Amino acid sequence: MPSYTVTVATGSQWFAGTDDYIYLSLVGSAGCSEKHLLDKPFYNDFERGAVDSYDVTVDEELGEIQLVKIEKRKYWLHDDWYLKYITLKTPSGDYMEFPCYRWITGNGEIVLRDGRAKLARDDQIHILKQHRRKELETRQKQHRWMEWNPGFPLSIDAKCHKDLPRDIQFDSEKGVDFVLNYSKAMENLFINRFMHMFQSSWSDFADFEKIFVKISNTISERVMNHWQEDLMFGYQFLNGCNPVLIRRCTKLPEKLPVTTEMVECSLERQLTLEQEIEQGNIFIVDFELLDGIDANKTDPCTLQFLAAPICLLYKNLANKIVPIAIQLNQVPGEENPIFLPSDAKYDWLLAKIWVRSSDFHVHQTITHLLRTHLVSEVFGIAMYRQLPAVHPIFKLLVAHVRFTIAINTKAREQLICEYGLFDKANATGGGGHVQMVQKAMQDLTYPSLCFPEAIKARGMDSTEDIPYYFYRDDGLLVWEAIKTFTAEVVGIYYESDQVVVEDQELQDFVRDVYVYGMRGRKASGFPKSIKTREQLCEYLTVVIFTASAQHAAVNFGQYDWCSWIPNAPPTMRAPPPTAKGVVTVEQIVDMLPDRGRSCWHLGAVWALSQFQENELFLGMYPEEHFIEKPVKEAMARFRKNLNAIVSVIAERNKNKKLPYYYMSPDRIPNSVAI
């Protein structure tokens, strides 16, 4: 009688093992086997991290094995089980791999296909077509779209983390409990004694050091020592944690009536302001998005304020970017003066603090939340709904949406919800952050997620003109490495553009993103369908780059740049000044966040800047969804390219007082998971 050797691998994460009864059936082209209990006498099967082998004898020849069916039945208490993969040695000596990487819950069952990636057109056998269809029907019932707030990209239909399908939940919910993590961060930073001291002001700038953890020779310490300098202020627009706003100024906007006379002491080339603009030496950052946004009113004891500044910057003879004019609101007028470096010290300092605070708000809510977290969730939901596990694009993308839906659900549950943690310390809490996302959706376009295009659109692409823009330099290297990799994978499975056009599952995935994620907005520029292999490569590069490199660039520098509170105030407790020459240093300190808000802010930026336990970095694919040699070779080349980029960045950073490493592939997690 034919005998098969079945090898079963259990996951190594917490609680992955099971004591339940596990049954296996084989479905072949010539027949189906009986249900076999996988059990060895006097042996604890399916322990966490175990790889167990069993001999399964069948009554008759089954032909080519098409499916493996696994059933789990309760032994004592319901016991979830994480199955990594099954391998099969057939009676003829062939090996077959059946990747799973999923949880089986309750009295559950799972039907697996072998690991070779297949497009729908490759499946001619009825049972395989049916399996493909059923899997998507089940997933579409589990992964439903929901509108969390009007005008937002749609998100997963789940009120809390435990409502999510088990496969997309965190292994341990405790690890991503924001309340717990922020409190723990404050404890680790020894600042929890201040966390309830709302309305209590600091006495001076130096007083902020009481909650500042001095770590020698780090960026955060350098920020603390140099935050008042114009060079440090300008540098952050290039390489801080929000390096996406600065653009070359080609024409001075009418709403910013700056003249040559105002700024001539800052211009180093003996040219007029207009000539400097023509030569490409003037840059602008406009926080127009914040105009009309409601400030946080959740605490009746503390008034909080927002501004919508416009900041003009100049590339000096040393090719460094420095600020030369700041207007704190959008409409020019007597009560909205243009602040200049030649003004009194504290007038100019306060204007810069307002810009830094505004930058913090746009960074948190738009650059970080909307343009990495929410966008990646859209890609993830669409993938689960429209691509079966056997599809090559599912296999390619699944590592890059790992835990993204879970972290966003947790954020909606604890962080950005009404009365959530975001309200505690941020001037845009209490609903302002929601208004910001609704406004920013108008600028969320497909070209703005294509890294090289986004850089070019802001006039920031010339390495000769703007030599110290490391975010751009490193981002382009990583973008090209990802694009080369996706092109190789696409080339393996799509031999022509026609195959792309005819792949209905792929087209449904792209359409889901457009219709539900981008709310069917034509102006978003998101494709409704994909027509060519080249277009598909770019689309996949956008998905992977956004989830990995872009998120890393705007997330993991938060403690570095935002932990010194005066450099990134999450709230301001007095309105922007309407005249020059009246502000004192004491008033500035009183405007900055109180002790309680400072602590919550610090806990947040610390927690958000930490890597996950067992973090998987770009190019790491420990879950072997692909089993084919050509793809594994492409992955190896991808890793080699990424390692070369790590070396280039390390070499450049040598002896730098302000190294830039957020886009170094060894520090880029595969997915948005924190």
Coordinates of C-alpha atoms in Angstrom, one line a residue, residues 288-662:
E288 CA -1.4 75.7 4.6
L289 CA -3.0 72.4 5.5
L290 CA -3.2 73.6 9.2
D291 CA -5.2 76.7 8.3
G292 CA -8.7 76.4 9.8
I293 CA -8.0 73.2 11.8
D294 CA -9.6 73.2 15.2
A295 CA -7.2 73.2 18.2
N296 CA -7.6 70.6 21.0
K297 CA -10.4 71.6 23.4
T298 CA -10.6 68.3 25.4
D299 CA -9.0 69.9 28.5
P300 CA -11.0 72.9 29.7
C301 CA -8.1 74.0 31.9
T302 CA -5.6 74.4 29.1
L303 CA -6.2 76.5 26.0
Q304 CA -4.2 75.1 23.0
F305 CA -3.3 76.8 19.7
L306 CA -2.3 76.1 16.2
A307 CA -0.8 78.2 13.4
A308 CA -0.4 77.7 9.6
P309 CA 3.1 79.2 8.9
I310 CA 5.0 79.8 5.7
C311 CA 8.7 79.4 6.0
L312 CA 11.2 80.7 3.4
L313 CA 14.6 79.1 3.3
Y314 CA 17.9 79.9 1.6
K315 CA 20.8 77.8 0.3
N316 CA 23.9 79.6 1.5
L317 CA 27.3 79.6 -0.1
A318 CA 28.2 76.5 1.9
N319 CA 25.2 74.7 0.3
K320 CA 23.4 74.6 3.7
I321 CA 19.7 75.4 4.0
V322 CA 18.8 78.2 6.5
P323 CA 15.6 80.0 7.3
I324 CA 15.3 83.7 6.1
A325 CA 11.7 84.6 6.7
I326 CA 8.7 83.2 8.6
Q327 CA 5.0 84.3 8.5
L328 CA 3.0 82.5 11.1
N329 CA -0.4 82.5 9.3
Q330 CA -1.6 82.4 5.8
V331 CA -3.2 85.9 5.3
P332 CA -0.6 88.7 5.3
G333 CA -1.4 91.8 7.3
E334 CA -0.3 94.1 10.2
E335 CA -1.2 91.5 12.8
N336 CA 0.7 88.7 10.9
P337 CA 4.3 90.1 10.7
I338 CA 7.0 88.4 8.8
F339 CA 9.7 87.4 11.2
L340 CA 13.3 87.6 10.2
P341 CA 16.8 86.5 11.5
S342 CA 17.6 90.2 12.0
D343 CA 14.7 90.5 14.5
A344 CA 15.2 90.4 18.2
K345 CA 16.5 87.0 19.4
Y346 CA 13.3 85.8 21.0
D347 CA 11.0 87.0 18.3
W348 CA 12.9 84.9 15.7
L349 CA 13.3 81.9 18.1
L350 CA 9.5 81.9 18.8
A351 CA 8.7 82.1 15.1
K352 CA 10.9 79.0 14.5
I353 CA 9.3 77.2 17.4
W354 CA 5.9 77.7 15.8
V355 CA 7.2 76.3 12.5
R356 CA 8.7 73.3 14.3
S357 CA 5.4 72.7 16.2
S358 CA 3.4 72.9 12.9
D359 CA 5.9 70.5 11.3
F360 CA 5.3 68.0 14.1
H361 CA 1.6 68.1 13.5
V362 CA 1.8 67.6 9.8
H363 CA 4.4 64.9 10.3
Q364 CA 2.4 62.8 12.8
T365 CA -1.0 63.0 11.1
I366 CA -0.2 63.2 7.4
T367 CA 3.4 62.1 6.6
H368 CA 3.3 59.3 9.1
L369 CA -0.4 58.2 9.8
L370 CA -2.1 58.9 6.5
R371 CA 0.7 58.4 4.0
T372 CA 2.3 55.2 5.5
H373 CA 0.0 53.6 8.0
L374 CA -3.4 54.1 6.3
V375 CA -2.1 53.7 2.8
S376 CA -0.4 50.4 3.7
E377 CA -3.6 49.1 5.3
V378 CA -5.5 49.8 2.1
F379 CA -2.9 47.7 0.1
G380 CA -3.1 45.0 2.8
I381 CA -6.9 44.7 2.9
A382 CA -7.2 44.7 -0.9
M383 CA -4.5 42.0 -1.1
Y384 CA -6.3 39.7 1.3
R385 CA -9.6 40.3 -0.4
Q386 CA -8.5 39.8 -4.0
L387 CA -5.4 37.6 -4.2
P388 CA -5.4 34.0 -3.2
A389 CA -2.4 32.6 -1.3
V390 CA -1.2 30.8 -4.4
H391 CA -1.0 34.0 -6.4
P392 CA 2.7 35.2 -6.9
I393 CA 1.7 38.8 -6.0
F394 CA 0.2 37.6 -2.7
K395 CA 3.4 35.7 -2.0
L396 CA 5.5 38.8 -2.8
L397 CA 3.5 41.3 -0.7
V398 CA 2.3 39.3 2.3
A399 CA 5.5 40.1 4.2
H400 CA 5.1 43.8 3.6
V401 CA 1.6 44.0 5.2
R402 CA 2.5 41.9 8.2
F403 CA 0.8 43.3 11.3
T404 CA -0.2 46.6 9.5
I405 CA -3.9 46.1 9.8
A406 CA -3.4 45.1 13.5
I407 CA -1.4 48.1 14.5
N408 CA -3.9 50.5 12.7
T409 CA -6.8 48.8 14.4
K410 CA -5.1 49.2 17.8
A411 CA -4.4 52.9 17.0
R412 CA -8.1 53.4 16.2
E413 CA -9.0 51.7 19.4
Q414 CA -6.6 53.5 21.8
L415 CA -4.6 56.3 20.1
I416 CA -6.5 58.4 17.5
C417 CA -10.1 57.6 18.7
E418 CA -12.2 60.1 20.7
Y419 CA -10.6 60.6 24.1
G420 CA -7.6 58.5 22.9
L421 CA -4.0 59.0 23.9
F422 CA -3.5 61.4 21.0
D423 CA -5.7 63.9 22.7
K424 CA -3.5 64.0 25.8
A425 CA -0.6 66.0 24.5
N426 CA -1.3 67.1 21.0
A427 CA -2.9 70.4 19.9
T428 CA -4.4 68.6 16.9
G429 CA -6.1 66.1 19.2
G430 CA -9.8 66.2 19.9
G431 CA -10.7 66.1 16.2
G432 CA -8.2 68.4 14.6
H433 CA -6.2 65.3 13.4
V434 CA -9.3 64.0 11.7
Q435 CA -9.9 67.3 9.9
M436 CA -6.3 67.2 8.7
V437 CA -6.6 63.8 7.2
Q438 CA -9.8 64.8 5.4
K439 CA -8.1 67.8 3.9
A440 CA -4.8 66.0 3.0
M441 CA -6.7 63.3 1.1
Q442 CA -6.9 65.8 -1.8
D443 CA -3.1 65.7 -2.1
L444 CA -2.8 61.9 -1.6
T445 CA -1.9 60.9 -5.2
Y446 CA -0.2 57.9 -6.8
P447 CA 2.6 60.0 -8.2
S448 CA 3.3 61.4 -4.7
L449 CA 4.0 57.9 -3.5
C450 CA 6.4 57.2 -6.4
F451 CA 9.6 58.3 -4.6
P452 CA 11.6 59.6 -7.6
E453 CA 8.6 61.5 -9.0
A454 CA 7.7 63.0 -5.6
I455 CA 11.3 64.3 -5.2
K456 CA 11.3 65.7 -8.7
A457 CA 7.8 67.4 -8.2
R458 CA 9.3 69.4 -5.3
G459 CA 12.3 70.4 -7.4
M460 CA 14.6 68.6 -5.0
D461 CA 16.2 66.1 -7.4
S462 CA 19.5 67.7 -8.2
T463 CA 22.3 66.2 -6.1
E464 CA 24.7 68.9 -7.4
D465 CA 22.4 71.8 -6.3
I466 CA 21.3 70.2 -3.0
P467 CA 24.2 68.0 -1.9
Y468 CA 23.2 67.2 1.7
Y469 CA 19.7 65.7 1.1
F470 CA 20.4 62.2 2.4
Y471 CA 16.8 61.2 2.6
R472 CA 16.6 61.6 -1.2
D473 CA 20.0 59.9 -1.9
D474 CA 19.3 56.8 0.3
G475 CA 15.6 56.6 -0.7
L476 CA 16.5 56.5 -4.4
L477 CA 19.0 53.7 -3.8
V478 CA 16.4 51.6 -1.9
W479 CA 13.6 52.4 -4.4
E480 CA 15.8 51.2 -7.3
A481 CA 16.8 48.0 -5.4
I482 CA 13.1 47.2 -4.7
K483 CA 12.1 48.0 -8.3
T484 CA 14.8 45.7 -9.7
F485 CA 13.6 42.9 -7.4
T486 CA 9.9 43.4 -8.3
A487 CA 10.8 43.5 -12.0
E488 CA 12.6 40.1 -11.7
V489 CA 9.6 38.5 -9.9
V490 CA 7.1 40.0 -12.4
G491 CA 9.3 38.7 -15.3
I492 CA 9.2 35.1 -13.9
Y493 CA 5.3 34.9 -13.8
Y494 CA 4.2 37.4 -16.5
E495 CA 5.8 36.7 -19.8
S496 CA 4.0 39.5 -21.6
D497 CA 1.9 42.6 -21.0
Q498 CA -1.1 40.6 -22.2
V499 CA -0.8 38.2 -19.2
V500 CA -0.9 41.2 -16.9
V501 CA -4.0 42.5 -18.5
E502 CA -5.7 39.1 -18.4
D503 CA -4.9 38.5 -14.7
Q504 CA -8.4 39.3 -13.3
E505 CA -7.3 38.7 -9.7
L506 CA -4.6 41.3 -10.0
Q507 CA -6.9 43.8 -11.7
D508 CA -9.5 43.3 -8.9
F509 CA -6.7 44.0 -6.3
V510 CA -5.8 47.2 -8.1
R511 CA -9.4 48.3 -8.5
D512 CA -10.1 47.6 -4.8
V513 CA -7.3 50.0 -3.8
Y514 CA -8.7 52.7 -6.2
V515 CA -12.4 52.3 -5.3
Y516 CA -12.2 51.8 -1.6
G517 CA -8.8 53.1 -0.5
M518 CA -8.8 56.2 -2.7
R519 CA -12.6 56.5 -2.6
G520 CA -12.7 56.3 -6.4
R521 CA -11.2 59.8 -6.8
K522 CA -9.9 60.3 -10.3
A523 CA -7.7 63.1 -9.1
S524 CA -5.8 60.6 -7.0
G525 CA -4.0 59.3 -10.1
F526 CA -4.2 55.8 -8.7
P527 CA -4.6 53.3 -11.6
K528 CA -8.0 51.5 -11.9
S529 CA -6.2 48.8 -13.8
I530 CA -2.7 47.7 -14.8
K531 CA -1.9 47.4 -18.5
T532 CA 1.9 46.5 -18.6
R533 CA 4.6 44.7 -16.8
E534 CA 6.4 47.9 -16.3
Q535 CA 3.4 49.5 -14.7
L536 CA 3.0 46.5 -12.5
C537 CA 6.6 46.7 -11.3
E538 CA 6.2 50.4 -10.4
Y539 CA 2.9 49.6 -8.5
L540 CA 4.5 46.8 -6.5
T541 CA 7.5 49.1 -5.7
V542 CA 5.1 51.7 -4.4
V543 CA 3.4 49.1 -2.1
I544 CA 6.7 47.8 -0.8
F545 CA 8.6 51.1 -0.5
T546 CA 5.7 52.8 1.3
A547 CA 5.4 50.0 3.9
S548 CA 9.2 49.7 4.4
A549 CA 11.6 52.5 3.5
Q550 CA 9.1 55.4 3.6
H551 CA 7.7 54.4 7.0
A552 CA 11.2 53.8 8.4
A553 CA 12.3 57.3 7.2
V554 CA 9.4 59.1 9.0
N555 CA 9.0 56.9 12.0
F556 CA 12.2 55.8 13.6
G557 CA 13.7 59.2 13.9
Q558 CA 11.0 60.5 16.2
Y559 CA 12.9 60.2 19.4
D560 CA 16.0 61.6 17.8
W561 CA 14.3 64.8 16.6
C562 CA 11.3 65.2 18.8
S563 CA 12.5 64.2 22.3
W564 CA 13.9 67.7 23.0
I565 CA 10.5 69.3 23.5
P566 CA 11.3 72.9 22.4
N567 CA 12.4 71.5 19.0
A568 CA 9.1 69.8 18.4
P569 CA 6.3 71.0 20.7
P570 CA 3.2 68.9 20.4
T571 CA 1.1 71.8 21.6
M572 CA 1.4 75.6 22.2
R573 CA -0.5 77.2 25.1
A574 CA -0.7 80.7 23.7
P575 CA -1.6 82.1 20.3
P576 CA 1.0 83.1 17.7
P577 CA 2.4 86.6 18.3
T578 CA 0.8 89.4 16.3
A579 CA 3.6 91.9 16.8
K580 CA 7.4 92.0 17.1
G581 CA 9.4 93.1 20.1
V582 CA 7.1 92.0 22.9
V583 CA 7.9 88.4 23.6
T584 CA 10.2 87.4 26.5
V585 CA 11.9 84.0 27.1
E586 CA 9.6 83.5 30.1
Q587 CA 6.6 83.8 27.9
I588 CA 8.1 81.3 25.4
V589 CA 8.6 78.7 28.2
D590 CA 5.0 79.3 29.4
M591 CA 3.7 78.7 25.8
L592 CA 5.5 75.3 25.5
P593 CA 3.8 72.1 26.7
D594 CA 3.4 71.7 30.5
R595 CA 5.1 69.0 32.4
G596 CA 2.3 66.4 32.0
R597 CA 2.0 66.9 28.2
S598 CA 5.7 66.9 27.8
C599 CA 5.9 63.5 29.5
W600 CA 3.2 61.9 27.4
H601 CA 4.8 63.3 24.3
L602 CA 8.2 61.9 25.3
G603 CA 6.7 58.5 26.1
A604 CA 5.0 58.4 22.7
V605 CA 8.1 59.3 20.6
W606 CA 10.2 56.9 22.6
A607 CA 7.7 54.0 22.1
L608 CA 7.2 54.8 18.4
S609 CA 10.9 54.8 17.7
Q610 CA 11.6 51.3 19.0
F611 CA 11.9 48.3 16.7
Q612 CA 9.6 45.3 17.3
E613 CA 10.9 42.2 19.1
N614 CA 12.1 39.8 16.3
E615 CA 11.9 42.6 13.8
L616 CA 12.1 41.5 10.1
F617 CA 14.1 43.9 8.0
L618 CA 13.9 44.6 4.3
G619 CA 14.9 41.6 2.2
M620 CA 14.2 39.1 5.0
Y621 CA 11.6 36.5 4.0
P622 CA 11.7 33.8 6.7
E623 CA 8.2 32.6 5.7
E624 CA 8.9 30.7 2.5
H625 CA 5.7 31.4 0.5
F626 CA 7.8 31.1 -2.7
I627 CA 9.4 27.7 -3.3
E628 CA 10.6 28.2 -6.8
K629 CA 14.4 28.5 -7.4
P630 CA 14.3 31.5 -9.7
V631 CA 12.4 33.6 -7.1
K632 CA 14.8 32.5 -4.3
E633 CA 17.7 33.5 -6.5
A634 CA 16.0 36.9 -7.1
M635 CA 15.6 37.3 -3.3
A636 CA 19.3 36.6 -2.8
R637 CA 20.3 39.2 -5.4
F638 CA 17.9 41.7 -3.7
R639 CA 19.6 41.1 -0.3
K640 CA 23.0 41.5 -1.9
N641 CA 21.9 44.9 -3.4
L642 CA 20.5 46.0 -0.1
N643 CA 23.8 45.0 1.7
A644 CA 25.7 47.1 -0.8
I645 CA 23.5 50.1 0.1
V646 CA 24.1 49.5 3.8
S647 CA 27.9 49.7 3.1
V648 CA 27.5 52.9 1.0
I649 CA 25.5 54.6 3.8
A650 CA 27.8 53.4 6.5
E651 CA 30.8 54.8 4.6
R652 CA 29.1 58.2 4.1
N653 CA 28.1 58.4 7.8
K654 CA 31.7 57.8 9.0
N655 CA 32.8 60.7 11.3
K656 CA 29.5 62.6 10.7
K657 CA 28.2 64.5 13.7
L658 CA 24.7 64.0 12.3
P659 CA 24.7 60.6 10.6
Y660 CA 21.6 59.8 8.5
Y661 CA 20.7 56.1 8.8
Y662 CA 16.9 55.8 8.7

